[in-house]
Amino acid sequence: MNRHEFLILFDVKDGNPNGDPDGDNAPRTDPETGHGLVTDVCIKRKIRDRVALVHAGEPGMGIYVQHRAVLAQVKASAYESLGLETVSEPEPDEEDGAEVPPDGEAPAKAKGGGGKGKKGGGGKVVSRRAADFERVERGREYMQKNYWDVRTFGAVMSGKGADCGQVRGPVQLGFARSVDPVLPTQVGLTRCAVETVDESERMGGQNKTMGDKWIIPYGLYVMHGFVSPMLAKRTGFSEADLMKLWQAIVGMFDDDRSAAHGFMAVQGLWVFEHDSELGGAPAHRIFDRILIRRREASNPPRDFKDYEVKILDMPGRVTCRRLA
């Protein structure tokens, strides 16, 4: 696998692509420029959900970070499948190499320098962490092999119990940013029903409640992505996994419809493939060769047709493909 960069172009009409929970769920924006923002976590969620739907039940295509999942239970199942005991944190006295005394007695000091660890055969001090390292490595390898999102995006799977370590994924995404400033708009809503009898009595049977929702009339967003072949070797991320990534990106909004999101669509996916693992040009120079401009600067954009996309010639060692 050679180095890749990719660019995703998606838009939203009359919806909220990624609300900010710390800001009354209003669409995320850059406070200085007014440009809309969508987090990498938001798009990874949609990609994971699409892969889980399309490749459900296929070997090696599990999804580790799922809605309402208990991650410790997922890791514990990995240890169980491997026939491993969970890694427990040693008690302070055990870690220091001291004997654990009966209740009420002072602990005996460890002999042999007082360093951390416990004595093994021949007086050698064996670290508890070193003894558990192989177990953690086996757990990490199991998770990479069986969970597509672990070997794609990476994961932090350390902690007490079934420690599977950490994985740095070969596929990374930046924040998506709108091409032009967006206009978050708060829309008032009315519900003609109430939750309880008490509410109905207080309202004299009118049973109307007020609410609101945030929308963006229109926004066209650009997101940059990166694929590292060196990290792909470490996690087992293959060419087949890469094809599944492209397919998931193209269809990531098709099964994520909601009134709050409005109408969202992937308007373009450009993949830039280098001729080597290290690559033939800096990523920023490649992305600078995609020009996205409004056709009529005087009119506010309300559709993808209001924009034009122009691809300049790529550096000699980079090829460009449009997949959507």
Short mmCIF file of N, CA, C and O in Angstrom, two decimals, residues 7 46 57-58 69 145 148 152 176 186 239 249 266 291 296:
data_model
loop_
_atom_site.label_atom_id
_atom_site.label_comp_id
_atom_site.label_asym_id
_atom_site.label_seq_id
_atom_site.Cartn_x
_atom_site.Cartn_y
_atom_site.Cartn_z
N LEU A 7 -9.96 13.81 0.02
CA LEU A 7 -10.75 14.99 0.33
C LEU A 7 -12.23 14.64 0.15
O LEU A 7 -12.63 14.09 -0.87
N LYS A 46 -20.34 8.03 11.59
CA LYS A 46 -21.16 7.68 10.42
C LYS A 46 -20.48 6.60 9.59
O LYS A 46 -21.15 5.69 9.06
N GLY A 57 -21.61 -9.30 10.43
CA GLY A 57 -21.38 -10.74 10.47
C GLY A 57 -20.17 -11.23 9.72
O GLY A 57 -19.82 -12.41 9.82
N GLU A 58 -19.50 -10.36 8.96
CA GLU A 58 -18.31 -10.79 8.22
C GLU A 58 -17.11 -10.91 9.16
O GLU A 58 -16.94 -10.08 10.06
N ALA A 69 -22.13 0.96 23.68
CA ALA A 69 -21.28 -0.19 23.99
C ALA A 69 -20.56 0.02 25.31
O ALA A 69 -20.27 1.16 25.71
N LYS A 145 -7.28 -7.58 14.56
CA LYS A 145 -7.70 -8.58 13.59
C LYS A 145 -9.22 -8.65 13.46
O LYS A 145 -9.75 -8.86 12.36
N TRP A 148 -12.71 -3.80 12.63
CA TRP A 148 -12.29 -2.96 11.50
C TRP A 148 -11.91 -1.55 11.95
O TRP A 148 -10.92 -0.99 11.47
N THR A 152 -8.32 0.54 11.59
CA THR A 152 -8.47 1.68 10.68
C THR A 152 -8.17 3.00 11.38
O THR A 152 -7.27 3.74 10.97
N ALA A 176 -14.00 19.04 9.43
CA ALA A 176 -14.56 19.58 8.20
C ALA A 176 -14.88 21.06 8.42
O ALA A 176 -15.35 21.45 9.49
N GLN A 186 -32.28 29.55 14.46
CA GLN A 186 -33.10 28.85 15.43
C GLN A 186 -34.56 28.94 15.00
O GLN A 186 -35.11 30.02 14.82
N GLU A 239 -5.53 -3.42 1.71
CA GLU A 239 -6.15 -2.78 0.55
C GLU A 239 -7.66 -3.01 0.55
O GLU A 239 -8.43 -2.12 0.18
N ILE A 249 -17.57 5.92 3.08
CA ILE A 249 -17.63 7.37 2.98
C ILE A 249 -18.69 7.81 1.99
O ILE A 249 -19.50 8.70 2.25
N VAL A 266 -22.94 13.36 0.24
CA VAL A 266 -21.54 13.42 -0.17
C VAL A 266 -21.52 13.88 -1.63
O VAL A 266 -22.04 13.19 -2.51
N LEU A 291 -9.73 23.59 -6.20
CA LEU A 291 -10.30 24.92 -6.04
C LEU A 291 -11.82 24.81 -6.01
O LEU A 291 -12.43 24.25 -6.91
N GLU A 296 -21.68 32.58 -8.26
CA GLU A 296 -22.16 33.96 -8.14
C GLU A 296 -21.91 34.43 -6.71
O GLU A 296 -22.61 34.03 -5.78
#
